mmCIF file of C-alpha atoms in Angstrom:
data_model
loop_
_atom_site.group_PDB
_atom_site.id
_atom_site.type_symbol
_atom_site.label_atom_id
_atom_site.label_comp_id
_atom_site.label_asym_id
_atom_site.label_seq_id
_atom_site.Cartn_x
_atom_site.Cartn_y
_atom_site.Cartn_z
ATOM 1 C CA MET A 1 -2.200 1.884 -0.984
ATOM 2 C CA ARG A 2 1.950 0.426 -1.853
ATOM 3 C CA ILE A 3 1.977 -3.747 -2.713
ATOM 4 C CA LEU A 4 5.046 -5.322 -3.802
ATOM 5 C CA LEU A 5 4.127 -7.449 -6.627
ATOM 6 C CA ALA A 6 5.913 -10.960 -7.312
ATOM 7 C CA GLU A 7 4.909 -12.716 -10.366
ATOM 8 C CA ASP A 8 7.666 -14.364 -12.236
ATOM 9 C CA GLU A 9 5.226 -14.979 -15.317
ATOM 10 C CA HIS A 10 5.619 -11.610 -17.864
ATOM 11 C CA SER A 11 2.330 -11.358 -19.202
ATOM 12 C CA LEU A 12 0.255 -12.089 -15.867
ATOM 13 C CA GLY A 13 2.757 -9.399 -14.520
ATOM 14 C CA THR A 14 1.999 -7.118 -16.470
ATOM 15 C CA TRP A 15 -1.217 -7.301 -16.962
ATOM 16 C CA LEU A 16 -1.245 -7.043 -13.048
ATOM 17 C CA SER A 17 0.286 -4.541 -12.673
ATOM 18 C CA ARG A 18 -1.611 -2.760 -15.045
ATOM 19 C CA ALA A 19 -4.998 -2.998 -13.918
ATOM 20 C CA LEU A 20 -4.015 -2.530 -9.945
ATOM 21 C CA GLU A 21 -2.545 1.021 -10.755
ATOM 22 C CA HIS A 22 -5.097 1.529 -13.335
ATOM 23 C CA ALA A 23 -7.445 0.960 -10.426
ATOM 24 C CA GLY A 24 -5.023 3.325 -8.072
ATOM 25 C CA ILE A 25 -3.338 0.342 -6.067
ATOM 26 C CA GLN A 26 0.937 0.955 -6.605
ATOM 27 C CA VAL A 27 2.571 -1.349 -8.264
ATOM 28 C CA GLU A 28 6.180 -2.240 -7.691
ATOM 29 C CA TRP A 29 6.360 -5.558 -9.429
ATOM 30 C CA VAL A 30 9.723 -8.336 -10.247
ATOM 31 C CA SER A 31 9.699 -11.326 -11.323
ATOM 32 C CA ASP A 32 12.256 -13.379 -8.740
ATOM 33 C CA GLY A 33 12.410 -14.263 -5.152
ATOM 34 C CA LEU A 34 15.913 -12.486 -4.250
ATOM 35 C CA MET A 35 14.941 -9.138 -5.625
ATOM 36 C CA ALA A 36 11.378 -9.697 -3.236
ATOM 37 C CA ASP A 37 13.299 -10.295 -0.512
ATOM 38 C CA ARG A 38 15.642 -7.544 -1.071
ATOM 39 C CA ALA A 39 12.612 -5.031 -1.968
ATOM 40 C CA LEU A 40 10.750 -6.283 1.261
ATOM 41 C CA GLN A 41 14.109 -5.573 3.624
ATOM 42 C CA HIS A 42 14.528 -1.490 2.008
ATOM 43 C CA ALA A 43 10.465 -0.529 0.986
ATOM 44 C CA ASP A 44 7.921 -0.171 2.353
ATOM 45 C CA TYR A 45 4.057 -1.590 1.254
ATOM 46 C CA ASP A 46 0.369 -2.374 2.378
ATOM 47 C CA ALA A 47 0.632 -6.138 0.992
ATOM 48 C CA LEU A 48 2.698 -8.552 -0.234
ATOM 49 C CA VAL A 49 1.297 -10.782 -3.501
ATOM 50 C CA LEU A 50 3.532 -13.653 -3.940
ATOM 51 C CA ASP A 51 3.682 -16.574 -6.045
ATOM 52 C CA LEU A 52 5.047 -19.260 -5.464
ATOM 53 C CA GLY A 53 7.383 -19.852 -8.684
ATOM 54 C CA LEU A 54 9.750 -17.752 -8.601
ATOM 55 C CA PRO A 55 12.822 -18.084 -9.788
ATOM 56 C CA GLY A 56 16.123 -17.209 -6.671
ATOM 57 C CA LEU A 57 13.765 -18.006 -4.294
ATOM 58 C CA ASP A 58 10.471 -19.810 -4.080
ATOM 59 C CA GLY A 59 7.520 -17.887 -2.539
ATOM 60 C CA HIS A 60 8.087 -20.246 0.307
ATOM 61 C CA GLY A 61 11.439 -18.989 1.199
ATOM 62 C CA VAL A 62 10.127 -15.514 -0.003
ATOM 63 C CA LEU A 63 7.325 -15.644 3.290
ATOM 64 C CA GLN A 64 9.454 -17.188 5.563
ATOM 65 C CA ARG A 65 12.281 -15.338 5.328
ATOM 66 C CA LEU A 66 9.702 -12.525 5.415
ATOM 67 C CA ARG A 67 8.210 -13.487 8.608
ATOM 68 C CA GLU A 68 11.459 -14.360 10.031
ATOM 69 C CA ARG A 69 12.332 -10.700 10.486
ATOM 70 C CA ASP A 70 9.486 -10.333 12.485
ATOM 71 C CA GLN A 71 7.105 -8.506 9.261
ATOM 72 C CA ARG A 72 3.718 -7.867 9.769
ATOM 73 C CA LEU A 73 3.167 -7.016 6.166
ATOM 74 C CA PRO A 74 -0.044 -8.582 4.918
ATOM 75 C CA ALA A 75 0.976 -11.402 2.433
ATOM 76 C CA LEU A 76 -1.600 -12.728 0.207
ATOM 77 C CA ILE A 77 -0.406 -16.141 -1.914
ATOM 78 C CA LEU A 78 -0.985 -16.763 -6.200
ATOM 79 C CA THR A 79 -1.097 -20.522 -6.374
ATOM 80 C CA ALA A 80 -1.837 -23.228 -8.632
ATOM 81 C CA ARG A 81 -2.250 -25.956 -6.323
ATOM 82 C CA ASP A 82 -5.379 -25.201 -4.624
ATOM 83 C CA SER A 83 -5.120 -28.221 -2.228
ATOM 84 C CA LEU A 84 -6.759 -27.807 1.067
ATOM 85 C CA ASP A 85 -2.838 -29.191 2.082
ATOM 86 C CA GLU A 86 -1.723 -26.667 0.280
ATOM 87 C CA ARG A 87 -3.840 -24.048 2.075
ATOM 88 C CA VAL A 88 -2.832 -25.157 5.474
ATOM 89 C CA ARG A 89 0.607 -25.041 4.646
ATOM 90 C CA LEU A 90 1.112 -21.489 3.606
ATOM 91 C CA LEU A 91 -1.453 -20.451 6.858
ATOM 92 C CA ASN A 92 0.227 -22.383 9.416
ATOM 93 C CA ALA A 93 3.887 -20.379 6.799
ATOM 94 C CA GLY A 94 2.426 -17.296 8.047
ATOM 95 C CA ALA A 95 0.491 -17.033 4.960
ATOM 96 C CA ASP A 96 -2.594 -14.176 5.516
ATOM 97 C CA ASP A 97 -4.557 -14.508 2.799
ATOM 98 C CA PHE A 98 -4.594 -17.118 -0.635
ATOM 99 C CA LEU A 99 -6.342 -17.300 -4.723
ATOM 100 C CA ALA A 100 -6.181 -19.781 -7.024
ATOM 101 C CA LYS A 101 -4.718 -18.990 -10.388
ATOM 102 C CA PRO A 102 -7.082 -18.282 -12.187
ATOM 103 C CA PHE A 103 -8.861 -15.974 -11.567
ATOM 104 C CA GLU A 104 -11.026 -12.107 -11.030
ATOM 105 C CA LEU A 105 -9.017 -9.442 -10.591
ATOM 106 C CA ALA A 106 -11.980 -7.836 -9.017
ATOM 107 C CA GLU A 107 -11.857 -10.587 -5.923
ATOM 108 C CA LEU A 108 -7.801 -10.253 -5.814
ATOM 109 C CA GLU A 109 -8.603 -6.538 -5.221
ATOM 110 C CA ALA A 110 -11.225 -6.770 -2.269
ATOM 111 C CA ARG A 111 -8.740 -9.301 -0.727
ATOM 112 C CA LEU A 112 -6.200 -7.215 -0.709
ATOM 113 C CA HIS A 113 -8.162 -4.385 0.268
ATOM 114 C CA ALA A 114 -9.753 -6.647 3.128
ATOM 115 C CA LEU A 115 -6.322 -7.303 4.413
ATOM 116 C CA VAL A 116 -4.623 -4.416 4.545
ATOM 117 C CA ARG A 117 -8.375 -2.919 5.977
ATOM 118 C CA ARG A 118 -7.174 -5.869 9.029
ATOM 119 C CA ALA A 119 -3.701 -4.861 8.969
ATOM 120 C CA ARG A 120 -4.744 -1.230 9.553
ATOM 121 C CA GLY A 121 -7.479 -2.460 12.789
ATOM 122 C CA ASN A 122 -9.830 -1.035 10.871
ATOM 123 C CA GLU A 123 -12.527 -2.890 9.114
ATOM 124 C CA HIS A 124 -14.380 0.262 7.749
ATOM 125 C CA PRO A 125 -12.738 1.954 4.927
ATOM 126 C CA ARG A 126 -13.084 5.531 6.320
ATOM 127 C CA LEU A 127 -10.545 6.886 8.108
ATOM 128 C CA ALA A 128 -10.346 9.649 10.774
ATOM 129 C CA CYS A 129 -7.868 13.078 12.780
ATOM 130 C CA GLY A 130 -10.437 14.864 14.747
ATOM 131 C CA SER A 131 -12.221 16.328 12.239
ATOM 132 C CA LEU A 132 -11.142 15.047 8.956
ATOM 133 C CA VAL A 133 -12.865 12.483 7.341
ATOM 134 C CA TYR A 134 -11.958 9.796 4.750
ATOM 135 C CA ASP A 135 -14.760 7.609 3.331
ATOM 136 C CA GLY A 136 -13.101 5.286 0.914
ATOM 137 C CA GLN A 137 -16.218 4.650 -0.638
ATOM 138 C CA ARG A 138 -16.438 7.520 -1.972
ATOM 139 C CA LYS A 139 -12.922 8.971 -2.349
ATOM 140 C CA GLN A 140 -13.118 11.650 -1.165
ATOM 141 C CA PHE A 141 -12.530 14.072 2.775
ATOM 142 C CA THR A 142 -14.379 16.035 4.929
ATOM 143 C CA LEU A 143 -13.552 17.958 7.219
ATOM 144 C CA GLN A 144 -16.045 20.061 10.383
ATOM 145 C CA GLY A 145 -18.427 17.645 7.746
ATOM 146 C CA ALA A 146 -18.458 19.891 4.936
ATOM 147 C CA PRO A 147 -16.623 17.906 1.584
ATOM 148 C CA LEU A 148 -12.595 19.593 1.130
ATOM 149 C CA ALA A 149 -12.173 20.402 -1.604
ATOM 150 C CA LEU A 150 -8.686 19.583 -3.219
ATOM 151 C CA SER A 151 -6.757 18.215 -6.135
ATOM 152 C CA PRO A 152 -5.937 14.803 -6.575
ATOM 153 C CA ARG A 153 -1.928 14.453 -5.393
ATOM 154 C CA GLU A 154 -3.360 16.168 -2.833
ATOM 155 C CA LEU A 155 -6.181 13.884 -2.050
ATOM 156 C CA ALA A 156 -3.387 11.868 -2.380
ATOM 157 C CA VAL A 157 -0.859 12.720 -0.227
ATOM 158 C CA LEU A 158 -3.134 13.330 2.818
ATOM 159 C CA ARG A 159 -4.799 9.828 2.361
ATOM 160 C CA VAL A 160 -1.075 8.801 3.280
ATOM 161 C CA LEU A 161 -1.491 10.696 6.149
ATOM 162 C CA VAL A 162 -4.408 9.876 7.717
ATOM 163 C CA GLN A 163 -3.709 6.034 7.312
ATOM 164 C CA ARG A 164 -1.709 6.034 10.363
ATOM 165 C CA SER A 165 -2.076 9.384 11.662
ATOM 166 C CA GLY A 166 0.051 10.618 14.266
ATOM 167 C CA GLU A 167 3.277 9.095 12.822
ATOM 168 C CA PRO A 168 5.655 10.459 11.244
ATOM 169 C CA PHE A 169 5.718 9.925 6.428
ATOM 170 C CA SER A 170 9.644 11.045 4.458
ATOM 171 C CA LYS A 171 9.207 13.060 1.363
ATOM 172 C CA GLN A 172 10.526 9.358 0.147
ATOM 173 C CA GLN A 173 8.147 7.200 2.073
ATOM 174 C CA ILE A 174 5.377 9.871 0.002
ATOM 175 C CA LEU A 175 6.567 10.138 -3.305
ATOM 176 C CA ASP A 176 6.656 6.397 -3.148
ATOM 177 C CA ARG A 177 2.221 6.383 -2.447
ATOM 178 C CA VAL A 178 1.470 8.378 -4.660
ATOM 179 C CA PHE A 179 3.473 8.312 -8.096
ATOM 180 C CA SER A 180 3.934 5.295 -10.045
ATOM 181 C CA ASP A 181 7.623 5.169 -10.489
ATOM 182 C CA ASP A 182 7.556 5.607 -14.352
ATOM 183 C CA GLU A 183 7.327 9.525 -12.382
ATOM 184 C CA ASP A 184 10.218 11.953 -12.654
ATOM 185 C CA VAL A 185 8.918 13.787 -9.329
ATOM 186 C CA HIS A 186 11.368 15.647 -7.292
ATOM 187 C CA PRO A 187 11.505 14.761 -3.021
ATOM 188 C CA GLU A 188 11.107 18.819 -2.718
ATOM 189 C CA ALA A 189 7.871 18.314 -4.517
ATOM 190 C CA VAL A 190 6.192 16.672 -1.752
ATOM 191 C CA GLU A 191 6.700 20.497 -0.047
ATOM 192 C CA VAL A 192 4.125 21.706 -2.360
ATOM 193 C CA PHE A 193 1.701 19.331 -1.396
ATOM 194 C CA VAL A 194 2.103 20.113 1.924
ATOM 195 C CA HIS A 195 2.149 23.201 2.081
ATOM 196 C CA ARG A 196 -1.631 24.079 0.390
ATOM 197 C CA LEU A 197 -2.801 21.098 2.566
ATOM 198 C CA ARG A 198 -1.710 23.368 5.378
ATOM 199 C CA LYS A 199 -3.928 26.022 3.851
ATOM 200 C CA ARG A 200 -6.647 24.282 2.820
ATOM 201 C CA LEU A 201 -6.874 22.271 6.858
ATOM 202 C CA GLU A 202 -6.300 25.667 8.375
ATOM 203 C CA GLY A 203 -9.169 26.746 11.658
ATOM 204 C CA SER A 204 -9.838 23.434 11.641
ATOM 205 C CA ASP A 205 -8.302 20.732 14.596
ATOM 206 C CA VAL A 206 -6.110 19.190 12.552
ATOM 207 C CA ARG A 207 -3.283 20.019 10.851
ATOM 208 C CA ILE A 208 0.375 18.429 9.723
ATOM 209 C CA THR A 209 3.616 19.109 11.860
ATOM 210 C CA THR A 210 7.087 19.076 10.585
ATOM 211 C CA LEU A 211 9.203 16.616 12.098
ATOM 212 C CA ARG A 212 12.857 17.371 11.711
ATOM 213 C CA GLY A 213 14.456 14.731 10.533
ATOM 214 C CA LEU A 214 12.186 12.567 10.003
ATOM 215 C CA GLY A 215 8.763 13.723 7.801
ATOM 216 C CA TYR A 216 5.312 15.074 8.000
ATOM 217 C CA ALA A 217 2.732 13.617 10.239
ATOM 218 C CA LEU A 218 -1.167 14.097 10.358
ATOM 219 C CA GLU A 219 -2.025 15.131 14.291
ATOM 220 C CA CYS A 220 -5.519 16.269 15.686
ATOM 221 C CA SER A 221 -6.008 18.014 18.977
#
């Protein structure tokens, strides 16, 4: 999962970024509403965690612009105002969920995973393409019923592809979802992981195809 975190409180933003990264969630953190609005127009995320009291453009403005562009990205609002009127206003404005400060990290993680599963139209953490199945609880792939031996990077790349099987991901999109911003990794590294994965999938009903000019897609027969 890759999220955009829009939070202007430095200590909270730093803590959330590190904690969520440690939990396996890729985080891009911005501290200004205008920066958040630009990022949402130019990058691909699975969810938005949005504070309301942002400088430049407040959280309500960020959410309004997001929905005006008909972007259906799940949006979880962090708010210090936990009133019924506020919750109703946020939901009517296009928010998908909200969490009142202070909050527990475990609850934030659980709400994010639930939002992303709903957005993908899949309430169960299992993802599949043909005989390839990913169990999100065990963080393990099986192929034709047998565990698939993968390195952590190979697993992460294959997990990106299986989330939207049949749809292409560019090298940069895969890199953005697999590596953190502070890792200097060249897009060509994706070719190496894809080559290894193709070897792992040989002889099965699943394959990784190259779509010229678009990227890689996981397909099953």
